mmCIF file of C-alpha atoms and ligand atoms in Angstrom:
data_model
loop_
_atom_site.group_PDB
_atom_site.id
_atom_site.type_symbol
_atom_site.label_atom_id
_atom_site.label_comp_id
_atom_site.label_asym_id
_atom_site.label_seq_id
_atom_site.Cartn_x
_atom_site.Cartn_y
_atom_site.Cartn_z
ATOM 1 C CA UNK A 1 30.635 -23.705 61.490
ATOM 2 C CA UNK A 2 30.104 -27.663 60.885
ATOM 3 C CA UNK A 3 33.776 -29.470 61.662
ATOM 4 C CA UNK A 4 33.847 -32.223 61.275
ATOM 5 C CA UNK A 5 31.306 -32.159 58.286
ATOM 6 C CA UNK A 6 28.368 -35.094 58.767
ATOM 7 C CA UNK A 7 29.055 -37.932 56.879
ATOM 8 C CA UNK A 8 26.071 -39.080 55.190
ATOM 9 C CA UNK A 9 25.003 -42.403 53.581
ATOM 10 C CA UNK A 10 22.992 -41.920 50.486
ATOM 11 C CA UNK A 11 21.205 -45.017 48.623
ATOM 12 C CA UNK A 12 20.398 -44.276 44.919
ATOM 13 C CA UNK A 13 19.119 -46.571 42.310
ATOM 14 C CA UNK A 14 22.431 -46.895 40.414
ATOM 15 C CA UNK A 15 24.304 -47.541 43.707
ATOM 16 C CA UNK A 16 21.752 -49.785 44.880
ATOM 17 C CA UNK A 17 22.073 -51.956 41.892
ATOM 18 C CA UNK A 18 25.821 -51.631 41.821
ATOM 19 C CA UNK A 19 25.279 -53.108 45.467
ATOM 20 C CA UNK A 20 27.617 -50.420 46.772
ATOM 21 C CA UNK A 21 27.857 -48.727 49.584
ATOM 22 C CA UNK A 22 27.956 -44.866 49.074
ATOM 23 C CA UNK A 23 28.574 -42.008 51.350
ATOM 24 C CA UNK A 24 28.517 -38.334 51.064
ATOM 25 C CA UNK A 25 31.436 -36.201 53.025
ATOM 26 C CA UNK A 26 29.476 -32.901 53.630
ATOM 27 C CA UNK A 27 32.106 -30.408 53.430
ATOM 28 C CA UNK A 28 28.951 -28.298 51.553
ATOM 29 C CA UNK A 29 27.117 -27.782 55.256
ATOM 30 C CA UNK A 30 30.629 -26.593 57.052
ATOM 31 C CA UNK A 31 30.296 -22.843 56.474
ATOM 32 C CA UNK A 32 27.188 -20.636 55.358
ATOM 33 C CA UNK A 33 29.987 -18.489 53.025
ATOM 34 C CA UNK A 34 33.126 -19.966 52.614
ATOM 35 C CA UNK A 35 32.390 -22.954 50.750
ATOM 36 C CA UNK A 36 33.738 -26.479 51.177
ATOM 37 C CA UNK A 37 36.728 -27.218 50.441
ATOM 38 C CA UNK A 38 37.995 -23.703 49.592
ATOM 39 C CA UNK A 39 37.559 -23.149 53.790
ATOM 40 C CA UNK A 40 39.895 -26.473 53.956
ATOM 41 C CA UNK A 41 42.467 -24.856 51.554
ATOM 42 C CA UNK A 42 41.889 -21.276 53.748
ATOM 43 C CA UNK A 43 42.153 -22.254 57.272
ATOM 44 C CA UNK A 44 46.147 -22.530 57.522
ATOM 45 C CA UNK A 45 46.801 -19.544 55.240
ATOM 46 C CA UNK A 46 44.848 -17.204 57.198
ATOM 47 C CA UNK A 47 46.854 -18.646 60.713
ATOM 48 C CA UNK A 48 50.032 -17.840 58.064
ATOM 49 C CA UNK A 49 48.904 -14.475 57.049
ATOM 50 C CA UNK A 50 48.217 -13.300 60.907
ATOM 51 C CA UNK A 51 51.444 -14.930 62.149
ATOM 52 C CA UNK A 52 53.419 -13.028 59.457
ATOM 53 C CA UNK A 53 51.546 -9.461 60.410
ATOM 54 C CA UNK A 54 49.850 -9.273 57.071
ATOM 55 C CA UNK A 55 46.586 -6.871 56.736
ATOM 56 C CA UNK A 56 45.920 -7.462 53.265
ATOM 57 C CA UNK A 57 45.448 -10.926 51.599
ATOM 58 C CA UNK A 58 45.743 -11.028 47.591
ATOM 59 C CA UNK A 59 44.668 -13.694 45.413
ATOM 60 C CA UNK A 60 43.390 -14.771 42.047
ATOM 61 C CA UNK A 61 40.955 -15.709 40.334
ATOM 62 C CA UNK A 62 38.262 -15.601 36.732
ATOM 63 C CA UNK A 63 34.611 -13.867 37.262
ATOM 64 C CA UNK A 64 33.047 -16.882 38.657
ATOM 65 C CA UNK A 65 35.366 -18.153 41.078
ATOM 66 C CA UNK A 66 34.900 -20.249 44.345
ATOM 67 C CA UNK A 67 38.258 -19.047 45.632
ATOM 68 C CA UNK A 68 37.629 -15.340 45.389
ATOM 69 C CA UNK A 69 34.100 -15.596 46.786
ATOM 70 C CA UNK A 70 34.992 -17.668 49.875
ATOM 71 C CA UNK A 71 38.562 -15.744 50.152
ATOM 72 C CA UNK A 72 36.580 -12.551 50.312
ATOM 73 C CA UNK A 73 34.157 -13.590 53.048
ATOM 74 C CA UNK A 74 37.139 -15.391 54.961
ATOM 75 C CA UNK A 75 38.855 -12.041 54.849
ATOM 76 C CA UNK A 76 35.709 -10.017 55.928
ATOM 77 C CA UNK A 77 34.901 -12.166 59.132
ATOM 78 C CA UNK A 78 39.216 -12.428 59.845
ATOM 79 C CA UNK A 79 39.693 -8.712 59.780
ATOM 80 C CA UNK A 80 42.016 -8.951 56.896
ATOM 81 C CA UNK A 81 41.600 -6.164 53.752
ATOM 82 C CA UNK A 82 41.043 -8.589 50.715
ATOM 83 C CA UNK A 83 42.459 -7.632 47.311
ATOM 84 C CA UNK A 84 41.356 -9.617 44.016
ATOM 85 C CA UNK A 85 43.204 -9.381 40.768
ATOM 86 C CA UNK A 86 40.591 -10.882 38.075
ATOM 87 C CA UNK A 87 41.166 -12.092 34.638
ATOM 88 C CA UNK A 88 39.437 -10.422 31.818
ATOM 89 C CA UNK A 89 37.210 -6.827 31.607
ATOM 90 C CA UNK A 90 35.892 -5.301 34.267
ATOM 91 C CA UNK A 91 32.125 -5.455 33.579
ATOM 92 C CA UNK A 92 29.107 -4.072 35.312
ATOM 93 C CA UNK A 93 26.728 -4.695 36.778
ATOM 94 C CA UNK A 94 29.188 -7.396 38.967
ATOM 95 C CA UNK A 95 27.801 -11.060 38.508
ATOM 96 C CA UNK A 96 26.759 -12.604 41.800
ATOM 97 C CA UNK A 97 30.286 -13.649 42.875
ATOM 98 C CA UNK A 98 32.199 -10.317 42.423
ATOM 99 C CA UNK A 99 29.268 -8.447 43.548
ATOM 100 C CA UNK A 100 29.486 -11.073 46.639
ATOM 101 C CA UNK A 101 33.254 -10.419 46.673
ATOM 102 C CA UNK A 102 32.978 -6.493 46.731
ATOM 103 C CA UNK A 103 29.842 -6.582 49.243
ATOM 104 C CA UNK A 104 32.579 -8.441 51.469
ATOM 105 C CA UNK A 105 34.716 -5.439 51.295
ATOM 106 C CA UNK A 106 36.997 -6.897 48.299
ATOM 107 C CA UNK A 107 38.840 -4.637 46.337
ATOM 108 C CA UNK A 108 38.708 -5.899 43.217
ATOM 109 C CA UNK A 109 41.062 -5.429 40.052
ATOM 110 C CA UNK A 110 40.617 -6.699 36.445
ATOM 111 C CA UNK A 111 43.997 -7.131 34.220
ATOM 112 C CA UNK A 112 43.926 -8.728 30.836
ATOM 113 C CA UNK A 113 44.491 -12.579 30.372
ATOM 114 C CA UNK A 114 48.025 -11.993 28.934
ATOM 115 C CA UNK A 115 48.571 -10.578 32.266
ATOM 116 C CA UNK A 116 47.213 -12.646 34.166
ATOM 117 C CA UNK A 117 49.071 -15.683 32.893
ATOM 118 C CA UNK A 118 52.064 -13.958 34.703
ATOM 119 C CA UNK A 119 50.484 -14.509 38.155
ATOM 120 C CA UNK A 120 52.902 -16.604 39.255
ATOM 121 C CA UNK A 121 56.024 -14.898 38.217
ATOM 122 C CA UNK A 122 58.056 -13.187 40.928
ATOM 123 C CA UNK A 123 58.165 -10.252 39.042
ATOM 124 C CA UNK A 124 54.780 -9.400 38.456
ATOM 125 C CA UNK A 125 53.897 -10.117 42.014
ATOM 126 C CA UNK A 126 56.674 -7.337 42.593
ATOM 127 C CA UNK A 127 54.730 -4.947 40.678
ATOM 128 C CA UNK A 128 51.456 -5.912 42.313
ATOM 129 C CA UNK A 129 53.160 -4.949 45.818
ATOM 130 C CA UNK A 130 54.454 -1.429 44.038
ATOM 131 C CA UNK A 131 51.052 -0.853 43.058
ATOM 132 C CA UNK A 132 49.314 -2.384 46.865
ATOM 133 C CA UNK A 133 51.764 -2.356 49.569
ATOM 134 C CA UNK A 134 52.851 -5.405 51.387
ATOM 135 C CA UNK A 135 50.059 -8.273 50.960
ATOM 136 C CA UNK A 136 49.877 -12.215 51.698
ATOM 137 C CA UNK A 137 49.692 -14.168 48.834
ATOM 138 C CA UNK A 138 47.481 -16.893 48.067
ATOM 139 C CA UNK A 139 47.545 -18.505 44.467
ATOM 140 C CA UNK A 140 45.071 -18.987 42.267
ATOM 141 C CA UNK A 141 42.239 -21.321 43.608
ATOM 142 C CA UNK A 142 43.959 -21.454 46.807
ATOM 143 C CA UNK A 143 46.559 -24.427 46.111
ATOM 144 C CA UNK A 144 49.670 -24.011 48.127
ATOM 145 C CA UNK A 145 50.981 -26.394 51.000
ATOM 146 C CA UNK A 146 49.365 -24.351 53.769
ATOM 147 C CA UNK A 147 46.168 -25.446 51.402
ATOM 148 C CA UNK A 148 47.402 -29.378 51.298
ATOM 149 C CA UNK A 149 47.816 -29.108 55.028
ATOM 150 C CA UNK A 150 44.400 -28.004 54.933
ATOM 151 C CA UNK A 151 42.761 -30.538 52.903
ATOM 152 C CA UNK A 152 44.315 -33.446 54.726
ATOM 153 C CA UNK A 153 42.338 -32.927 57.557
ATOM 154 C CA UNK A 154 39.468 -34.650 55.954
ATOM 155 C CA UNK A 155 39.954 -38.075 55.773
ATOM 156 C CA UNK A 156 40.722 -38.093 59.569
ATOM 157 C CA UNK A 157 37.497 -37.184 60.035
ATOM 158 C CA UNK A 158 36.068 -40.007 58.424
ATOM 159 C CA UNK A 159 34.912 -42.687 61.392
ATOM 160 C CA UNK A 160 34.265 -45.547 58.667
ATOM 161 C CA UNK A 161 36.474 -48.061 56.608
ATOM 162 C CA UNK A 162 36.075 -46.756 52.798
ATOM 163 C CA UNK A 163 37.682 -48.359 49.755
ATOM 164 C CA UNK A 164 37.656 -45.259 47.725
ATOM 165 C CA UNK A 165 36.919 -41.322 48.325
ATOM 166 C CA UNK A 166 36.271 -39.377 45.338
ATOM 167 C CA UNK A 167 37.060 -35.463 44.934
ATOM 168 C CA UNK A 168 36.122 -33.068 41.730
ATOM 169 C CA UNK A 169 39.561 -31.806 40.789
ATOM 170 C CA UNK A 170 40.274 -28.113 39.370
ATOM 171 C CA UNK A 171 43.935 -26.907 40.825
ATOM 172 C CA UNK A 172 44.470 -30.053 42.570
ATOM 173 C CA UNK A 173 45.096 -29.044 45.913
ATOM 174 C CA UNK A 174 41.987 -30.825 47.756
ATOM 175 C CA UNK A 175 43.349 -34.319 46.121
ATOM 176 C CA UNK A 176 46.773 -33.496 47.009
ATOM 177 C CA UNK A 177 45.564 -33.175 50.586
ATOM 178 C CA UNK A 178 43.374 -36.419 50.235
ATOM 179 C CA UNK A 179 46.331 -38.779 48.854
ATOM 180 C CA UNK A 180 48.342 -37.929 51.835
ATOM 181 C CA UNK A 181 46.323 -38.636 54.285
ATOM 182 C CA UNK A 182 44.233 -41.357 52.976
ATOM 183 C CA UNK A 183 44.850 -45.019 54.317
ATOM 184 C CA UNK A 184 46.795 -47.257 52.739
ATOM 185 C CA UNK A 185 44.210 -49.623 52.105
ATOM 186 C CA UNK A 186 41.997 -47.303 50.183
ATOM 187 C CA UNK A 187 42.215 -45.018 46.992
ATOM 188 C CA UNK A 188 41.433 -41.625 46.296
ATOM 189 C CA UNK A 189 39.683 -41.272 42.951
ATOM 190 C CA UNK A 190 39.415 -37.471 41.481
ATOM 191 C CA UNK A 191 37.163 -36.441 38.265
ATOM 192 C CA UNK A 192 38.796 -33.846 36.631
ATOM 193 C CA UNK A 193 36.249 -30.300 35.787
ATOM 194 C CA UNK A 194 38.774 -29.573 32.818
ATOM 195 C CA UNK A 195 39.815 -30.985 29.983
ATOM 196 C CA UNK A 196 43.213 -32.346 28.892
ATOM 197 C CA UNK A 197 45.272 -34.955 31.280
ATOM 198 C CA UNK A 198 47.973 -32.515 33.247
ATOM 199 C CA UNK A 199 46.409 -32.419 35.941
ATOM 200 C CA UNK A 200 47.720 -36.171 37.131
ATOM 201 C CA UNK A 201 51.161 -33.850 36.624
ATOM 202 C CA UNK A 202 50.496 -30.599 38.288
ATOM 203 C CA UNK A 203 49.061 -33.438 41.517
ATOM 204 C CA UNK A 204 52.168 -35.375 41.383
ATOM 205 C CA UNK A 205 54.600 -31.648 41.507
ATOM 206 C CA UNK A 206 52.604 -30.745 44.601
ATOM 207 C CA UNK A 207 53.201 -33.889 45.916
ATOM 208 C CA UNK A 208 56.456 -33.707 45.745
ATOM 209 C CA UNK A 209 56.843 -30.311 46.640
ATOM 210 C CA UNK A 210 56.429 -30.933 49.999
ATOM 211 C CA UNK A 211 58.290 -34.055 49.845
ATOM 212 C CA UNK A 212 61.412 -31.932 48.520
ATOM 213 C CA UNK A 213 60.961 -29.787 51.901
ATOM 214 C CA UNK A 214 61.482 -32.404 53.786
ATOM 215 C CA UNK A 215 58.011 -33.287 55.392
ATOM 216 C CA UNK A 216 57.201 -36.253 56.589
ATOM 217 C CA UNK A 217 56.661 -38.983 54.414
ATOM 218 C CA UNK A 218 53.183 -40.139 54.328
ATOM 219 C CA UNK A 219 53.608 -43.471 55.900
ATOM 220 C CA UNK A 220 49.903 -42.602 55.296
ATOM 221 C CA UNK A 221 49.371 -42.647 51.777
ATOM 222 C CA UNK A 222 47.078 -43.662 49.743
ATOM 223 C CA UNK A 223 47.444 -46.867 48.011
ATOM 224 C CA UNK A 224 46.332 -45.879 44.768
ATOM 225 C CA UNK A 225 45.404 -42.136 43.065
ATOM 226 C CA UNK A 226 44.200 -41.689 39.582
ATOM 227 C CA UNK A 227 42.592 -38.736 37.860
ATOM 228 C CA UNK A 228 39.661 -39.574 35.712
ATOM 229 C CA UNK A 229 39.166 -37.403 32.652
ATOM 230 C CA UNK A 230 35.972 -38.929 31.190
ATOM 231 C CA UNK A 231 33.358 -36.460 32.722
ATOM 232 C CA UNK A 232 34.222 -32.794 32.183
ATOM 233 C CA UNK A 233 31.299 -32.057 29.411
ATOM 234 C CA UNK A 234 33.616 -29.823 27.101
ATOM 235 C CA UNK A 235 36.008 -28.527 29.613
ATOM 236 C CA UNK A 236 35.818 -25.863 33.173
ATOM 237 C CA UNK A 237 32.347 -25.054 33.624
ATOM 238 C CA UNK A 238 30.653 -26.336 30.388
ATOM 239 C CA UNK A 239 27.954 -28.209 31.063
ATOM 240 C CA UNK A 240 24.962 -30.143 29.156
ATOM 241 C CA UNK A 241 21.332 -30.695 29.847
ATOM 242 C CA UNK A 242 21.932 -34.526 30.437
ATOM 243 C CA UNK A 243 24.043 -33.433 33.643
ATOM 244 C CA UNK A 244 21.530 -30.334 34.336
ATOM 245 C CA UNK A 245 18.834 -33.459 34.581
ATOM 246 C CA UNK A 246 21.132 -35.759 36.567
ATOM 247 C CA UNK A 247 21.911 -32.948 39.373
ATOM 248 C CA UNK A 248 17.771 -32.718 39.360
ATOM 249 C CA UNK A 249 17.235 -36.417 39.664
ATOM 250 C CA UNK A 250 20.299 -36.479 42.297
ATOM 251 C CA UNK A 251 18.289 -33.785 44.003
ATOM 252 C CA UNK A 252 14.916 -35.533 43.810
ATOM 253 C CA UNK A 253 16.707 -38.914 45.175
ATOM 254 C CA UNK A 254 18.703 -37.891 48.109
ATOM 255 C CA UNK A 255 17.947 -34.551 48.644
ATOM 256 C CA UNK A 256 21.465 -33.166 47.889
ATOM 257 C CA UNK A 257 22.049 -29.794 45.746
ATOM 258 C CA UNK A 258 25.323 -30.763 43.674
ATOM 259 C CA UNK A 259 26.697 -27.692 41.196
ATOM 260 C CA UNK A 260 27.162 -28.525 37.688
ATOM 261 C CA UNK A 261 30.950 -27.041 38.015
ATOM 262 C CA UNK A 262 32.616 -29.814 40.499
ATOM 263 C CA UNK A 263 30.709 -31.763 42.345
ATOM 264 C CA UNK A 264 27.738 -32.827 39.412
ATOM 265 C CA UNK A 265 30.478 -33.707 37.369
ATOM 266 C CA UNK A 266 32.309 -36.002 40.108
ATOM 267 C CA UNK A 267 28.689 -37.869 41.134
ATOM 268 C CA UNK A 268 28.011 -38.263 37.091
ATOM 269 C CA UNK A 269 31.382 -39.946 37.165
ATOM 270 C CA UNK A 270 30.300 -42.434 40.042
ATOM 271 C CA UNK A 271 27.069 -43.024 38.578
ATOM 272 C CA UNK A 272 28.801 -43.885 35.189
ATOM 273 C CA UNK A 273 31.639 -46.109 37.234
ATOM 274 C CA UNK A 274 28.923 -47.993 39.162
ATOM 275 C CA UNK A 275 26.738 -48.771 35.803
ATOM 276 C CA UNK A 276 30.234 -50.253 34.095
ATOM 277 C CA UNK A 277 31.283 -52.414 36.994
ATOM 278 C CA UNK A 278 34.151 -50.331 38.103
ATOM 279 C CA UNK A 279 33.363 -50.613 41.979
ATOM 280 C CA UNK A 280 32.768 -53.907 42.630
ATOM 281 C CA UNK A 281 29.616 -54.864 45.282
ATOM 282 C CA UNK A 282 30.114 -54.314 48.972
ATOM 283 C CA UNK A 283 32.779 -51.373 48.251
ATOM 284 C CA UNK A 284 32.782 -48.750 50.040
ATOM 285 C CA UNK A 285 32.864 -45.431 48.260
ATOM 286 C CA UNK A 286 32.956 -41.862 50.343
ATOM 287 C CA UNK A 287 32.444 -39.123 47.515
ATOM 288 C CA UNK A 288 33.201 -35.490 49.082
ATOM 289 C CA UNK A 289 31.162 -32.809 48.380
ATOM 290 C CA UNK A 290 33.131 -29.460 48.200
ATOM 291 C CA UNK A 291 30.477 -26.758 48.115
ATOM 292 C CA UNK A 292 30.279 -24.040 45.731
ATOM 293 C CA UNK A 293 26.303 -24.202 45.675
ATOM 294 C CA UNK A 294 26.729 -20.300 45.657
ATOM 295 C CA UNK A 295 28.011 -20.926 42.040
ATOM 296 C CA UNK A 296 24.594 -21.770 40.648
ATOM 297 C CA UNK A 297 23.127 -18.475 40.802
ATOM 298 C CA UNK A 298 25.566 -17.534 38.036
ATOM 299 C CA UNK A 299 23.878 -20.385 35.598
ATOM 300 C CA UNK A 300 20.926 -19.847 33.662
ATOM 301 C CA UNK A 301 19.997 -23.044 32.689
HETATM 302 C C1 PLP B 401 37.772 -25.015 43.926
HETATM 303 C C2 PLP B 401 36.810 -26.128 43.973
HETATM 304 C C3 PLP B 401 37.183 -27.458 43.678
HETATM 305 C C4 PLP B 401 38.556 -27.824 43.200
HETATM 306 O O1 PLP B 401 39.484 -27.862 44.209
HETATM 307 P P1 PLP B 401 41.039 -27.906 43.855
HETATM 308 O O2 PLP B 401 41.702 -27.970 45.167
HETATM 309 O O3 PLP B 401 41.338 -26.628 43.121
HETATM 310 O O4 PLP B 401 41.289 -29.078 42.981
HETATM 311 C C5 PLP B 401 36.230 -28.454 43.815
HETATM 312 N N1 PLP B 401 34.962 -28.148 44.171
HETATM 313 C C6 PLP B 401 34.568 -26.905 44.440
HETATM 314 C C7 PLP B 401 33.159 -26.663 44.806
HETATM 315 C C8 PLP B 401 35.468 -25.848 44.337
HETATM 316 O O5 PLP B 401 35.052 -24.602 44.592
#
């Protein structure tokens, strides 16, 4: 385990001739199995789950999710029993990350999309504890304040002056963390992997969320947040040959794997910021990188 993550400064054509200064957070290298930032959004749930007396954790989560691969090996080495409700038909042969999931000792359980849109309704989780027995719950993609907690342990982490850090955004938890623990001074700057413009919503309720509980305030907040929604290629996990070849040229460059899910997305997004003058020269941009290189071996390209 790798904590703090290096932080590594990359120099790319485009950044060079942006004349910024870019550095890569490597929350990728902290764990051989529970990727990234999903070990971030983890690490306080688990601490809940064993204070509470829990045995079984149960999450969320579609065929090719982060969460349930990294939840399932976070479970395994914790000595918690791991079950996973997953949207859509059960179909076999697994893919690699349910087959990862069950090889971890997951029991896994497919319900039908109506279904699943229930998952956050206290009823259904009423009926999933009929059906299980008594089980910790962690939401979909891992986003809860335990989560937050989590993923503001990043930017403390970071030794250098930065005018922006940059996230890939899905449930919005890792940004949430970033905003409230980012200096004043500097912005956080999240590329959205889906399509459509809640997600600057669903950020600001989980902000608040917290804030309605009576935390702290962040005297520590960021200065600035915004969710760009220029670079998801179609929506979660499409992708298109001209970011296939820009993850291979990354590669090539620097000699960092990005996924075409998240983090390709989020470093296309720089790239296309630095070419149109957003950063200005001598800025100082930290982009993280959240893992989820297992992901690739579900893509054919
Ligand atoms: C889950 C995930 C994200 C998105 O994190 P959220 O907290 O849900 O916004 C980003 N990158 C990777 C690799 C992920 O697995």
């Amino acid at each position: 385990m790798q904590i703090p993550s290096p932080l590594q400064e990359i120099k790319t054509n485009w950044s060079q001739t942006a004349k910024v200064k870019l550095f890569v957070k490597r929350d990728d290298l902290i764990h051989p199995l529970v990727s990234g930032n999903k070990f971030r959004k983890l690490k306080y749930n688990l601490v809940e789950a064993k204070k509470k007396g829990s045995e079984t954790i149960l999450s969320f989560g579609g065929a090719y999710s982060n969460h349930i691969h990294a939840l399932s090996a976070a479970c395994n080495g914790n000595g918690f029993k791991s079950i996973g409700i997953i949207r859509g038909d059960e179909i076999r042969p697994l893919n690699h990350t349910l087959q990862f999931a069950e090889d971890n000792g997951m029991e896994l359980h497919w319900i039908s999309r109506g279904d699943y849109r229930k998952k956050d309704e206290p009823e259904f989780i009423e009926k999933l504890k009929e059906q299980f027995g008594n089980f910790y719950l962690v939401p979909e993609g891992g986003t809860n304040e335990l989560a937050i907690q989590g993923a503001s342990e990043i930017i403390p982490e970071i030794e250098i002056e930065f005018d922006y850090i940059c996230t890939g955004v899905g449930t919005g938890g890792t940004i949430a963390g970033l905003i409230k623990s980012c200096p004043s001074k500097s912005k956080v700057l999240g590329f959205s992997a889906l399509k459509g413009d809640f997600l600057k919503d669903e950020v600001q309720g989980l902000l608040e969320e917290g804030h309605n509980k009576g935390q702290k305030d962040n005297e520590k907040s960021a200065s600035g947040w915004e969710i760009n929604v220029d670079f998801h290629f179609g929506g979660y996990a499409k992708v298109k040959p001209e970011l296939w070849d820009f993850i291979d040229d990354f590669k090539e460059e620097v000699d960092i794997q990005l996924e075409p899910i998240y983090n390709g997305k989020m470093m296309f997004g720089i790239k296309a910021l630095c070419e149109r003058g957003f950063f200005k020269p001598r800025e100082t941009i930290v982009a993280l990188h959240t893992g989820g290189l297992q992901g690739l071996a579900g893509f054919d390209k």
